[in-house]
Structure formats: C-alpha cells, structure tokens
CSV table of C-alpha atoms in Angstrom, one decimal:
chain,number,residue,atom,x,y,z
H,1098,UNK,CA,56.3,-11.1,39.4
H,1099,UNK,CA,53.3,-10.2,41.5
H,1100,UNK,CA,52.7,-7.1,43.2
H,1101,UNK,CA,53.0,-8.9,46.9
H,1102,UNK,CA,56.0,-10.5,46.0
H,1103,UNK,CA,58.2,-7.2,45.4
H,1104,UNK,CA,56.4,-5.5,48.0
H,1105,UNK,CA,57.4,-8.1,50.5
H,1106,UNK,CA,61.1,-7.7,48.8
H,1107,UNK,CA,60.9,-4.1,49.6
H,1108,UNK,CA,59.8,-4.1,53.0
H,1109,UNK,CA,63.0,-6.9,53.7
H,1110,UNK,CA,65.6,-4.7,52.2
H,1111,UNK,CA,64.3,-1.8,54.6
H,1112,UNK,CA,64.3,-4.0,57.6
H,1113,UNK,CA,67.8,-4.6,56.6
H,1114,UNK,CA,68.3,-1.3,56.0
H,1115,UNK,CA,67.4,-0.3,59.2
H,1116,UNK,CA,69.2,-2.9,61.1
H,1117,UNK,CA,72.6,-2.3,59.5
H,1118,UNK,CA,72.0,1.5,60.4
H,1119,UNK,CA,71.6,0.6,64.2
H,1120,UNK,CA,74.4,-1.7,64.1
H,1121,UNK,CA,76.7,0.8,61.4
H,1122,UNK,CA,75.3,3.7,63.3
H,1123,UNK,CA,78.7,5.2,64.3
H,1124,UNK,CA,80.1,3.6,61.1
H,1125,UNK,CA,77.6,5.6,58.7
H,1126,UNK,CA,78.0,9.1,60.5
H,1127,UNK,CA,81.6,9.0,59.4
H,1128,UNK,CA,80.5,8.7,56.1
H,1129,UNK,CA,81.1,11.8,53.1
H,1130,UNK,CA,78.4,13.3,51.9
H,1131,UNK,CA,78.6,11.6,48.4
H,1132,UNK,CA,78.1,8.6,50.1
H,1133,UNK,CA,74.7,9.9,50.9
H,1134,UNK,CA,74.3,10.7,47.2
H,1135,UNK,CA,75.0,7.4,46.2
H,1136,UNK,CA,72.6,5.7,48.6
H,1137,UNK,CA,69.4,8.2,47.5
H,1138,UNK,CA,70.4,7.4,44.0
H,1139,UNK,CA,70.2,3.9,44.7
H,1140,UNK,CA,66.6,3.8,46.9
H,1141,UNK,CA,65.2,6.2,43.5
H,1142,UNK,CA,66.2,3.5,40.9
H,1143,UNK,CA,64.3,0.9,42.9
H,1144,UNK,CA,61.3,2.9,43.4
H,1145,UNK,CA,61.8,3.6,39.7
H,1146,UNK,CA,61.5,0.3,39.2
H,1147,UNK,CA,59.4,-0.8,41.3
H,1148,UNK,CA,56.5,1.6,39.4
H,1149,UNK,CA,57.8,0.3,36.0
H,1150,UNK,CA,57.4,-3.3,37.0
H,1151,UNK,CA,53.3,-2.4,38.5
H,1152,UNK,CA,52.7,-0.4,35.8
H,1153,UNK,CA,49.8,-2.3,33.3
H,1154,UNK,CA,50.5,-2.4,29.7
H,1155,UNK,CA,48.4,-0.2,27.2
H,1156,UNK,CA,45.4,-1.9,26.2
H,1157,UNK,CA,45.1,-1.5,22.1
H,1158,UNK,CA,41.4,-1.4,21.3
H,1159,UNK,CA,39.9,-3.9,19.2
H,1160,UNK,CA,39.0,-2.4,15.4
H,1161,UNK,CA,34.9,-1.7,15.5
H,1162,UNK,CA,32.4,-4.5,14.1
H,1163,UNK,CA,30.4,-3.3,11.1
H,1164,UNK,CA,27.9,-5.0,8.6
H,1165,UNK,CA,28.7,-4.9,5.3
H,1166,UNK,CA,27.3,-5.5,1.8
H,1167,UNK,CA,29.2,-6.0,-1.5
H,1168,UNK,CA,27.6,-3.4,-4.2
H,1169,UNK,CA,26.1,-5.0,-7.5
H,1170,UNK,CA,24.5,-4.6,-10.5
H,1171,UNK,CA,20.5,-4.6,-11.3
H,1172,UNK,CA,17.8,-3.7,-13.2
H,1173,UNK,CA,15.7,-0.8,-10.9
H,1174,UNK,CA,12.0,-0.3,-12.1
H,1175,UNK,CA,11.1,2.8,-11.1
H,1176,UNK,CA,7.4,3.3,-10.1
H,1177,UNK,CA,5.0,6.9,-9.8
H,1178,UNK,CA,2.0,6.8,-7.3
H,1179,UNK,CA,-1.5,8.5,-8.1
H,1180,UNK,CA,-4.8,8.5,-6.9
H,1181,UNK,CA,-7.4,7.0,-9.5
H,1182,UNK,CA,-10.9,5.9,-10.2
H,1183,UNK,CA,-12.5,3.1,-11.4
H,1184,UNK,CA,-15.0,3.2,-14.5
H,1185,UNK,CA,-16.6,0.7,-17.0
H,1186,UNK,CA,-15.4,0.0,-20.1
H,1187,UNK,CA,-18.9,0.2,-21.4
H,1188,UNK,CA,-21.7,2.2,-19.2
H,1189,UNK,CA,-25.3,2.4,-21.4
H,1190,UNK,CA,-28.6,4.3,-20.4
H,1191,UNK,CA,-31.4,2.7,-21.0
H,1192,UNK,CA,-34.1,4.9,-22.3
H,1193,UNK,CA,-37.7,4.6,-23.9
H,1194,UNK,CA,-37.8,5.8,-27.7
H,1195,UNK,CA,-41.6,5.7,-27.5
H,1196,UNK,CA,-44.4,6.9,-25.3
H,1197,UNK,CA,-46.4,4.6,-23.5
H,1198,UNK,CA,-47.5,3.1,-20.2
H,1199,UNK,CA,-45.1,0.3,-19.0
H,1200,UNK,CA,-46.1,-2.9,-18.9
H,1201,UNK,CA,-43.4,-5.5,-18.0
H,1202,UNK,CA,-40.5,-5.9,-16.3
H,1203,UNK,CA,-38.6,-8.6,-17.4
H,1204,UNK,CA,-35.2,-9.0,-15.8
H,1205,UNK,CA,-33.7,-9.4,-12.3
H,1206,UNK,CA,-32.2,-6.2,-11.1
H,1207,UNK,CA,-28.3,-6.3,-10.9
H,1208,UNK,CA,-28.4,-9.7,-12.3
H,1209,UNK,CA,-25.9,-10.4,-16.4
H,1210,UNK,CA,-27.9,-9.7,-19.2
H,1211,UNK,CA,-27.1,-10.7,-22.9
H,1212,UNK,CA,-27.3,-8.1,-25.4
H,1213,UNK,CA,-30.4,-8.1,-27.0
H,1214,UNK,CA,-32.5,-9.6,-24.2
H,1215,UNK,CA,-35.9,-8.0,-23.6
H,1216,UNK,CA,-35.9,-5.9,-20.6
H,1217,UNK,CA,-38.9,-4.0,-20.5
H,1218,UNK,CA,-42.3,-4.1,-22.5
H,1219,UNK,CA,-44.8,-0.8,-23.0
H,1220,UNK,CA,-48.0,-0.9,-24.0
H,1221,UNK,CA,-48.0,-1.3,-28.1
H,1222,UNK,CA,-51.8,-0.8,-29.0
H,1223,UNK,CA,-51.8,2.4,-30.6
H,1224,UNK,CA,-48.4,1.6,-32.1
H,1225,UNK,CA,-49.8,-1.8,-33.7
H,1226,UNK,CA,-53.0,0.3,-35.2
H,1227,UNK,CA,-50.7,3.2,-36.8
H,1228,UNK,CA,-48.8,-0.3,-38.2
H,1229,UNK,CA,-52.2,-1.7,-39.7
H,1230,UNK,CA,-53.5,1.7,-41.2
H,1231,UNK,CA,-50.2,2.3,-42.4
H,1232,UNK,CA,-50.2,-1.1,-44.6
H,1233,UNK,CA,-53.8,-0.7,-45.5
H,1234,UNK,CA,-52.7,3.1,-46.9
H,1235,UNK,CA,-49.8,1.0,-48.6
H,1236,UNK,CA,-52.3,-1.4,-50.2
H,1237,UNK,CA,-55.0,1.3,-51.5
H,1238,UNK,CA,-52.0,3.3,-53.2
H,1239,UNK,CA,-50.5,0.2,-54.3
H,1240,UNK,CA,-53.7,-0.7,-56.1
H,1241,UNK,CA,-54.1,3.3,-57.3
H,1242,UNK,CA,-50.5,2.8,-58.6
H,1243,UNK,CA,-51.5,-0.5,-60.7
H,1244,UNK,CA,-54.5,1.5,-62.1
H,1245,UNK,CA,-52.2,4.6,-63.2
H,1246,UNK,CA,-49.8,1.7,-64.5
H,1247,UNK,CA,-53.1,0.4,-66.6
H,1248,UNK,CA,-54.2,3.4,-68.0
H,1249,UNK,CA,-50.6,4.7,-68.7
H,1250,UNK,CA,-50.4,1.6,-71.2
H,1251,UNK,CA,-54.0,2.0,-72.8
H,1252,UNK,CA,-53.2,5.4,-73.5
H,1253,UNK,CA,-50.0,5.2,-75.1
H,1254,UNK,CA,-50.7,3.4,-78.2
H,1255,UNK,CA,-54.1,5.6,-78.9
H,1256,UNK,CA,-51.3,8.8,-78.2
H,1257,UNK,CA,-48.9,7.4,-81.1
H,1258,UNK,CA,-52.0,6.6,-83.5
H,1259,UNK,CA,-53.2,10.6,-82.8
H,1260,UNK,CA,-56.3,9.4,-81.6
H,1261,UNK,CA,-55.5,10.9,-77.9
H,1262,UNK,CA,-54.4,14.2,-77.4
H,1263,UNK,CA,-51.0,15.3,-75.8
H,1264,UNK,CA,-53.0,16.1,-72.7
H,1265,UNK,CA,-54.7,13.2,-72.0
H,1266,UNK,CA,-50.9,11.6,-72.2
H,1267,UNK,CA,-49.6,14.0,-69.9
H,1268,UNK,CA,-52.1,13.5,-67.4
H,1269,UNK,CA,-51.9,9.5,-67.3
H,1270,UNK,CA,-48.6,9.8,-67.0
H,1271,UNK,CA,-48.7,12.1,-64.3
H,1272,UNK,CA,-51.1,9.7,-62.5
H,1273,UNK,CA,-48.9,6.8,-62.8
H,1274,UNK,CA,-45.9,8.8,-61.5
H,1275,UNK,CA,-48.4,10.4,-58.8
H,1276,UNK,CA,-49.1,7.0,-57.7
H,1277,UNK,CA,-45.9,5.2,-57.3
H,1278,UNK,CA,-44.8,8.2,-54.8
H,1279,UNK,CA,-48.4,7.7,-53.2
H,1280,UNK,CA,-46.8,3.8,-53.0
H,1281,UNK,CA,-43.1,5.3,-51.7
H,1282,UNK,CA,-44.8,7.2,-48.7
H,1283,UNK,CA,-47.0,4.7,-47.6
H,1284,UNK,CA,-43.8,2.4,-47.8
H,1285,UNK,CA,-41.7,5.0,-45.5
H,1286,UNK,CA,-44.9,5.6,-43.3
H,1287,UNK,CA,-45.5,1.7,-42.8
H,1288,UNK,CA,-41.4,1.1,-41.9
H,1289,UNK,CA,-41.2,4.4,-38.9
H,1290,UNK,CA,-44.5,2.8,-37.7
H,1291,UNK,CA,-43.0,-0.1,-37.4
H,1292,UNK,CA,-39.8,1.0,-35.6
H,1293,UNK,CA,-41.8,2.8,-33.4
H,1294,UNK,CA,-44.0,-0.9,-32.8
H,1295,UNK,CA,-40.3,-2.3,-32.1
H,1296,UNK,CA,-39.3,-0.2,-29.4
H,1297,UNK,CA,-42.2,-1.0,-27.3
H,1298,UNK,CA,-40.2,-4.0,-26.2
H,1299,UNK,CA,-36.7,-2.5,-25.1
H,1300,UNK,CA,-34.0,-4.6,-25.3
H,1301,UNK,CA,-30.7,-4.9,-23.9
H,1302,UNK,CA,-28.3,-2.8,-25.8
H,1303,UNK,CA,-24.8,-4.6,-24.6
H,1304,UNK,CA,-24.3,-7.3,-22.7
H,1305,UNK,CA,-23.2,-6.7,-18.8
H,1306,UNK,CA,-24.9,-6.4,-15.0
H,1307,UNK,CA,-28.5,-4.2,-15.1
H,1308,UNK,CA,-28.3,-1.9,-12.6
H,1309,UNK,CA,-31.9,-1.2,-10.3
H,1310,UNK,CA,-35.3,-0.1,-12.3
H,1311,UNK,CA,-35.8,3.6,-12.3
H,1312,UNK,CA,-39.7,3.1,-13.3
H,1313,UNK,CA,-42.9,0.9,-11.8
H,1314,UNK,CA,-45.2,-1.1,-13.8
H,1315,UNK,CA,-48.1,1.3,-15.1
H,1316,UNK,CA,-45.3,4.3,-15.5
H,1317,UNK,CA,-46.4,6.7,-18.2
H,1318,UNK,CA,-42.1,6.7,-20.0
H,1319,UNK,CA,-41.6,8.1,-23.5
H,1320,UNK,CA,-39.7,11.1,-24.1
H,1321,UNK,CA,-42.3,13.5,-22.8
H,1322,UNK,CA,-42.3,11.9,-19.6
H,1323,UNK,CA,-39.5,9.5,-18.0
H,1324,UNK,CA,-36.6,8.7,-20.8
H,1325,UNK,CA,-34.3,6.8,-18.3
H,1326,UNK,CA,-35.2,3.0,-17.5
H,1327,UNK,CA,-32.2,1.9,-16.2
H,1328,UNK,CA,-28.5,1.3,-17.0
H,1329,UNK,CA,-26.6,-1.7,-18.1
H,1330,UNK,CA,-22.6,-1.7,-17.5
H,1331,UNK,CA,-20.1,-3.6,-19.2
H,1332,UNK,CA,-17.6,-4.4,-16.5
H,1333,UNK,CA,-15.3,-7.5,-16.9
H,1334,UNK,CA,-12.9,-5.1,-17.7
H,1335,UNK,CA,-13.0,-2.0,-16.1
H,1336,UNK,CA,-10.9,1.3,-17.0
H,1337,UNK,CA,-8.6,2.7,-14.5
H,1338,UNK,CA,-7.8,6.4,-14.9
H,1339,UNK,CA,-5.5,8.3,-13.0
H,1340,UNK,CA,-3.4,11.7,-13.9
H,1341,UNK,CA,0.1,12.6,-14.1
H,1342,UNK,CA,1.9,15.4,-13.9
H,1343,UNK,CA,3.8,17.1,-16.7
H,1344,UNK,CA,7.0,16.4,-14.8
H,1345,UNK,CA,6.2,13.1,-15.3
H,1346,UNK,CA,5.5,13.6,-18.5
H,1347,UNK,CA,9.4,15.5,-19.2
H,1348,UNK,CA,10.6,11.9,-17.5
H,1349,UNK,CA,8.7,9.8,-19.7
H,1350,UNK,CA,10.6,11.6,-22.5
H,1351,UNK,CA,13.8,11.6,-21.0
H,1352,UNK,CA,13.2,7.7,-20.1
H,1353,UNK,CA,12.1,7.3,-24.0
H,1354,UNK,CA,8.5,5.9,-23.0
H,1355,UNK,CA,5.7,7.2,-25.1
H,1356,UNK,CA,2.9,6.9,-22.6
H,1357,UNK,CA,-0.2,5.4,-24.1
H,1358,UNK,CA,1.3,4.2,-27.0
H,1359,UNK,CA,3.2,0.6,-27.8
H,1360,UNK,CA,6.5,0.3,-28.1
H,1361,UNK,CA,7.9,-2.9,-30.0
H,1362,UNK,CA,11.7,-1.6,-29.3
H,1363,UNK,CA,11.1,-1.5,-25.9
H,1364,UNK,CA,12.1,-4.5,-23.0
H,1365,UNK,CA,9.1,-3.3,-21.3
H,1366,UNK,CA,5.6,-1.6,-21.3
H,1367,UNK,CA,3.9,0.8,-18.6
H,1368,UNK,CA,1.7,-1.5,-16.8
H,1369,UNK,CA,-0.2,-0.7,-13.9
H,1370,UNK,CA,-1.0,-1.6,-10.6
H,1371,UNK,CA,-4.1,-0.8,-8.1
H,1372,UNK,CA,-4.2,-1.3,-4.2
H,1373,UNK,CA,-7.8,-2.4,-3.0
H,1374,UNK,CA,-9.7,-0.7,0.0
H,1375,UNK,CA,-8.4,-3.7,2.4
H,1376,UNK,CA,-4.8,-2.3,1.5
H,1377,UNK,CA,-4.0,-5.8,-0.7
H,1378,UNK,CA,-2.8,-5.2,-4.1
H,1379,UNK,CA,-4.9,-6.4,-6.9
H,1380,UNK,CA,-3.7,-9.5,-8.6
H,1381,UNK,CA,-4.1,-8.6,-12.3
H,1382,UNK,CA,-2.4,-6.1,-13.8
H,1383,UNK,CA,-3.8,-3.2,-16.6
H,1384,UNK,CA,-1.7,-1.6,-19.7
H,1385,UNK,CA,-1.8,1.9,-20.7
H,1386,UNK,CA,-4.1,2.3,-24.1
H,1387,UNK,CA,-4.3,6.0,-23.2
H,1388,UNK,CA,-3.1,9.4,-22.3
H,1389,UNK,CA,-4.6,12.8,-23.1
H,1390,UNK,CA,-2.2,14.9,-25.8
H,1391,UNK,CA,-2.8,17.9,-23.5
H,1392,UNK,CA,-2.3,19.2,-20.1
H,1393,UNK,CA,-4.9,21.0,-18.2
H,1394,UNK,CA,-3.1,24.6,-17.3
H,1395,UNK,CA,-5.5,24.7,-14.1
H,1396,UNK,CA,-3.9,21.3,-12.5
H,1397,UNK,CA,-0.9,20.8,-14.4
H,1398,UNK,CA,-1.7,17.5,-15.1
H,1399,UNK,CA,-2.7,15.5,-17.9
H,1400,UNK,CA,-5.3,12.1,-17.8
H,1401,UNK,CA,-4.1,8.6,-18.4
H,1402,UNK,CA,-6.3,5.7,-18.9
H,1403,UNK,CA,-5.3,1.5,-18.2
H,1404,UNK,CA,-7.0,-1.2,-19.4
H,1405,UNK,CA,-7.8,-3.7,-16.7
H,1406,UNK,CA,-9.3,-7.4,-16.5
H,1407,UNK,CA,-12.2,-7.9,-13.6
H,1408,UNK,CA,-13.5,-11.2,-14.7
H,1409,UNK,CA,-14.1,-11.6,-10.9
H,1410,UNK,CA,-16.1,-8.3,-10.5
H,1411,UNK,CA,-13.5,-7.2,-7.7
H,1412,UNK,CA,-13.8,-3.7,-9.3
H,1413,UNK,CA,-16.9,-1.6,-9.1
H,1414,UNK,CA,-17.3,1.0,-11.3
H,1415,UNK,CA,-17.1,4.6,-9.5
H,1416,UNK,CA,-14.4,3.4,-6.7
H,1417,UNK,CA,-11.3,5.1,-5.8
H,1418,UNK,CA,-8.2,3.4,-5.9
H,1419,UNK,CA,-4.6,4.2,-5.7
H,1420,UNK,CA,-2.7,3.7,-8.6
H,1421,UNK,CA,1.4,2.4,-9.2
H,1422,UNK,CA,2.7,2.8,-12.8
H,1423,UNK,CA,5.8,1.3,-13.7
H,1424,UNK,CA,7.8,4.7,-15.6
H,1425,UNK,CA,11.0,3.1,-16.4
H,1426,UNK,CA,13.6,0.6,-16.1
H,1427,UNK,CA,17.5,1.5,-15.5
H,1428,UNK,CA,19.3,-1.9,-16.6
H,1429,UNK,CA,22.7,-2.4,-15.1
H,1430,UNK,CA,22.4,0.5,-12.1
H,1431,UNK,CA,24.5,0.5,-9.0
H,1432,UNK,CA,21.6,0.1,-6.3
H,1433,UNK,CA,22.5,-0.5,-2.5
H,1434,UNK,CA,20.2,-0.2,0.6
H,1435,UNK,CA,18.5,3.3,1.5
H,1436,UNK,CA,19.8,3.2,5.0
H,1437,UNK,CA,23.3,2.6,4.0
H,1438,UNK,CA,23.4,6.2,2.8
H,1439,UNK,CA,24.1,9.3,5.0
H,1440,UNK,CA,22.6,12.6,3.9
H,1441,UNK,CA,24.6,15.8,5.4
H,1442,UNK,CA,22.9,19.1,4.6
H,1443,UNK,CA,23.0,18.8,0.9
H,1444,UNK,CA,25.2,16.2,0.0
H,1445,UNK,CA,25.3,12.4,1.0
H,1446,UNK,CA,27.9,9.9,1.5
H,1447,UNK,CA,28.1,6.1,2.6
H,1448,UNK,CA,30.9,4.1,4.3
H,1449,UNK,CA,33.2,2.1,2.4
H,1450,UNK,CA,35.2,-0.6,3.8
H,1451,UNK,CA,38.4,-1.1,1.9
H,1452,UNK,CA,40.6,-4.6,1.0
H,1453,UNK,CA,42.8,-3.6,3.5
H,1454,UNK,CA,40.2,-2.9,5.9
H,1455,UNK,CA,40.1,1.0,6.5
H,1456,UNK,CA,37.0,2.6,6.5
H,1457,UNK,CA,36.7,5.4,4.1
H,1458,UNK,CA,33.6,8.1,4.0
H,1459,UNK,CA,32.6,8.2,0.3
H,1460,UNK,CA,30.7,10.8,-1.2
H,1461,UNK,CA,28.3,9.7,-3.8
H,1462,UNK,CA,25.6,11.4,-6.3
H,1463,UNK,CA,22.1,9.9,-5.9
H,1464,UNK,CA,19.6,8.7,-8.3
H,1465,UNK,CA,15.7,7.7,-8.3
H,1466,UNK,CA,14.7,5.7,-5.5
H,1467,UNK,CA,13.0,2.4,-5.9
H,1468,UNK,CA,11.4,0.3,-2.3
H,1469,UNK,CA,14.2,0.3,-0.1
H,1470,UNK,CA,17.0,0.7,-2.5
H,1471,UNK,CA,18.6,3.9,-4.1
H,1472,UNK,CA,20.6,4.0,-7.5
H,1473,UNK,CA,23.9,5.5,-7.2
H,1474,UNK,CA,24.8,7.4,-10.4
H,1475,UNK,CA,28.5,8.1,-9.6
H,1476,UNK,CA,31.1,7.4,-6.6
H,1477,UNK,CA,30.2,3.5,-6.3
H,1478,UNK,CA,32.0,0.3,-8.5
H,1479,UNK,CA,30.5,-2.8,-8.4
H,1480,UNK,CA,32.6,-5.2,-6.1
H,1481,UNK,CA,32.9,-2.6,-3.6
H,1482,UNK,CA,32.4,-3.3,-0.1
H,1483,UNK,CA,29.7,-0.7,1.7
H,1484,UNK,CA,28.8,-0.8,5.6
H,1485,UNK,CA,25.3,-0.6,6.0
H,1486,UNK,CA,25.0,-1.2,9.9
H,1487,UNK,CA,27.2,0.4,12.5
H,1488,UNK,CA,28.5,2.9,10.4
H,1489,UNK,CA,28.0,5.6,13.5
H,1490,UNK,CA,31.2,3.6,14.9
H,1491,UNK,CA,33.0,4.5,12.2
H,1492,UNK,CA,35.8,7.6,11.4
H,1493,UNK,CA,37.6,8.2,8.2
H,1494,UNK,CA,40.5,6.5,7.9
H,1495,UNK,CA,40.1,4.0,11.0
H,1496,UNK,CA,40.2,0.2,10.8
H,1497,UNK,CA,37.3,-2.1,11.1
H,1498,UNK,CA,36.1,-5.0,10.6
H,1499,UNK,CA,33.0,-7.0,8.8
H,1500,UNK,CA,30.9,-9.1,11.0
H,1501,UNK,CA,30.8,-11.4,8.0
C-alpha cells in the first residue's frame, strides 16, 4: 500500500471522527472515562501501524568484490645484482726488443690482425752486419777447428810409436778441443745475432683489433728509448668481472653452488647477464670460470670473473656494466604476487578467501624475492585462494566475493 493511500485513509476516518463527535456531542460527554481509554488506545495502535507500514526495510549490504589468485607451485631463480667491468680475454703490449730507428708501419690502426702479421719494421743494418761477422767468425773457427782435428790425428800415431812426446800430444789435443769451443761460441754468437736481426720486423703476437700507434716513422724505440709500440686485444670474448660479497658467498653454500666451479649434479649453472649503457640487456649470456679463494678484509668482498661471447664487438674492453647472476633455483616453491602481501611492523600477512567464501587474514613467513613475486616458506598450500586486489575492503572473518 502506498504512503498516499493510508494517509488519505487516515485523514477520512478523522473527518468521520469529527463528524460523529458533533452529531454524538451530547452522546459522548455521557461517556465513562474508560471509554476515553479505550478510544486513545485505539488512535495509538493505528498510528502504531501506520509507522510500521512506512517504515523501509533494512537494506543487507552486498559482500565486497575482490581479485583473486589461486596459489601454485614453481621453480623461482633467484638473481644478485653488481656493478662490473668489461676486459679482454687477451690484452698484449707491443714492444721493441731491439734498438733502432723505425722504419715502417704496416697495419691500419684499430683494424683485425692475424697473429704473426708484420706490424712494424726498424731499421736492421747494424743488426744484418753483427749477422755477417758473426758467420764469418763461425767459418774462421770452423776451419781452425778442422786444422786442430788434422793435427790431433797426425800426432796420435807418432805419440803411440814414442816418436812424439807426451807434450806435443797434450797440446794438439788441447788445440782441437780449444777449437770446437771457438766453433760452439761463434755458433751461439751467430743464433742471438740473428734473433736480434728478427725482431727488427715486429710481428703480431695474437690475433685481435690493433689499437692506435704510439710511435712515428723515424722514432728512435729500443729499450733505451720508447719500448711500447702499440697494443693488440683479443676481444671476441670479453671477461666480465664483478665482486660479491661474502654474504653471498655463505648463500652460495647454503644453496650448494660452488661459484666458479662446474657442477655435473647440478640442474643448473651460474650464468650471467649484463645491461648495456642504452639500458637493453645483452643478448648472450657468460658462465662463471672464476672466483677468487679469498676475500679482501678492506671491502668484504671477493672477485668473480664470467666468460662472455662478443663476436659482434658490442663490448669494449674497459666499460662498466651492471651485472645479474643467477645464485639459485628453489624448485617447487610457493610464489604469489608481491603486492598481494601486507607487511605490518615486522610481520606480514595476505588475505585468503576461503571455499565458503569468508575472508581470512593469514600470516605468512617470507622467503627471497624474485621480479614481482615472493616465495612463501610457510602459511600458504597450493590450491589456496589469495586476494591480491581490494584487499583494503576486506576484515577478518567477513564475506566476499571473487570478481572471477
């Protein structure tokens, strides 16, 4: 019934009211007083009702709307972070062995060399003339040492027939073993001139990229004067080093990874990856060969070194790089979103949404974090139902409801 309706109802049964009083005036003033009683009684049950009937009905709130997202198992790689370096696998000076005034320069500056390519050429003409006197030295001695040989052998017979005396056969002999050492220096003589003849042309030592000249043409280099030519790196794989802390270290241990060494028992091995200067991650990947067996007690750290391909020459020797090594992999973990979990002064909890749809505030013991996921060591099964929107609707024990 609408509210006009029994307000037009009520006004009627006044109007009548009022018109049987005028009519029944005389009538009602003869009436007892619990007649009066009766009548007020009457007028407060319909106002009573009257109230009941425009009353509006309690309005029973709707349970809130939450997202939710079933917990599971997975395998969480957990990753460290470190600045590093670049450096060449192979980085050689170039130096002159010999003295002498530079001649040529034979190679492109920053251009591939192959080992054993002739870079530079110094003047050789006082090397080539200790070469010829030290072969004609060879040749007289050689000839002295034939002569010794010659009258070592005349001699001998006259000695056994006592017709020469002991001392003329010690002192052939003597002469024939004088010579052949005469023949042995000369020999030794002739072979360091000729190494010293070699390195007038100076030749790569390693194949790689030739850095810029350090000298001029007509340069006086030798080791009395300037040593250092230039440098040749070896760079299509470069060495990435970084270093770790000895808490890192302890987790390595706890995690059963022996950093720098290989591991056939294991499902995986410490790899590495580098983030360029434009912020992109670097598309190959480098393994640990190495880590220093001792920490430094100044830094409390220890160096690692990772092998890393750069066929493409992406990586220059002497940049600085930022460094993500894989520590460890926790198979079967209980991992759900980061922002799913609430942290209140120094324990955390997440929202739970039961079967029968009551939310419950669950508190939970943390584990590493890895992206935007966090492993849950204890207070989570798999299966389980977590809210990880809207949970700031929520309050233990209420009912709510999954938007999915």
């Amino acid at each position: 019934m609408k509210k006009e309706e029994i307000l037009g109802k009520v006004g009627k049964t006044v109007n009548k009211v009022k018109d049987t009083g005028t009519m029944f005036g005389g009538w009602m003033s003869s009436l007892k007083w619990w007649h009066w009683l009766i009548a007020g009684l009457a007028v407060a049950a319909i106002i009573i009702s009257i109230i009941f009937l425009l009353k509006k009905p309690a309005v029973v709130p709707d349970p809130p709307v939450v997202e939710t997202q079933m917990v599971t198992l997975k395998d969480v790689e957990i990753y460290g972070e470190y600045p590093g370096s670049i450096r060449a696998q192979l980085f050689v000076e170039v130096r002159a062995r010999v003295e002498g005034y530079l001649e040529e320069m034979l190679f492109d500056e920053g251009s591939y060399v192959k080992k054993d390519q002739v870079l530079f050429v110094i003047d050789s003409t006082q090397y080539a003339a200790k070469v010829a006197k030290a072969k004609s030295l060879l040749q007289k001695n050689e000839a002295l040492a034939q002569k010794a040989e010659r009258d070592l052998d005349r001699i001998r017979p006259l000695y056994e027939q006592k017709a020469a005396s002991q001392l003329d056969m010690d002192n052939a002999i003597a002469s024939y073993e004088s010579a052949i050492a005469d023949v042995g220096m000369s020999k030794a003589d002739l072979q360091q001139d000729s190494i010293a003849l070699s390195y007038t042309v100076v030749r790569s030592p390693i194949s790689g990229y030739i850095s810029e000249s350090l000298v001029d043409i007509g340069t006086l280099v030798g080791p009395g004067s300037q040593s250092l030519l230039t440098t040749v790196v070896k760079s299509d794989t470069v060495l990435v080093e970084f270093k770790m802390t000895d808490l890192d270290y302890q987790r390595s241990k706890t995690a059963n990874v022996n950093i720098g060494q290989t591991d056939s028992s294991r499902k995986f091995d410490p790899y590495v990856t580098i983030t360029l200067a434009d912020k992109s991650v670097y598309k190959y990947k480098g393994f640990v060969d190495f880590a220093d067996p001792q920490v430094d007690s100044k830094t409390g750290t220890f160096l690692v070194r990772a092998e890393m391909p750069n066929p493409d020459r992406e990586l220059l020797p002497g940049q600085f790089t930022n460094v993500t090594m894989l520590l460890n992999v926790i198979e079967n973990a209980v991992v759900v979103p980061t922002k799913a979990i609430v942290i209140e002064k120094s324990a955390a909890y997440i929202w739970v949404l039961r079967p029968d749809g009551i939310a419950e505030k669950r508190f939970i013991e943390l584990g590493p974090e890895s992206g935007n996921y966090t492993v849950v060591e204890r207070g989570l099964r798999p299966g389980e139902s977590i809210v990880v929107e809207g949970y700031h609707k929520l309050t233990h024990g209420m009912p709510a409801r999954s938007s999915y």
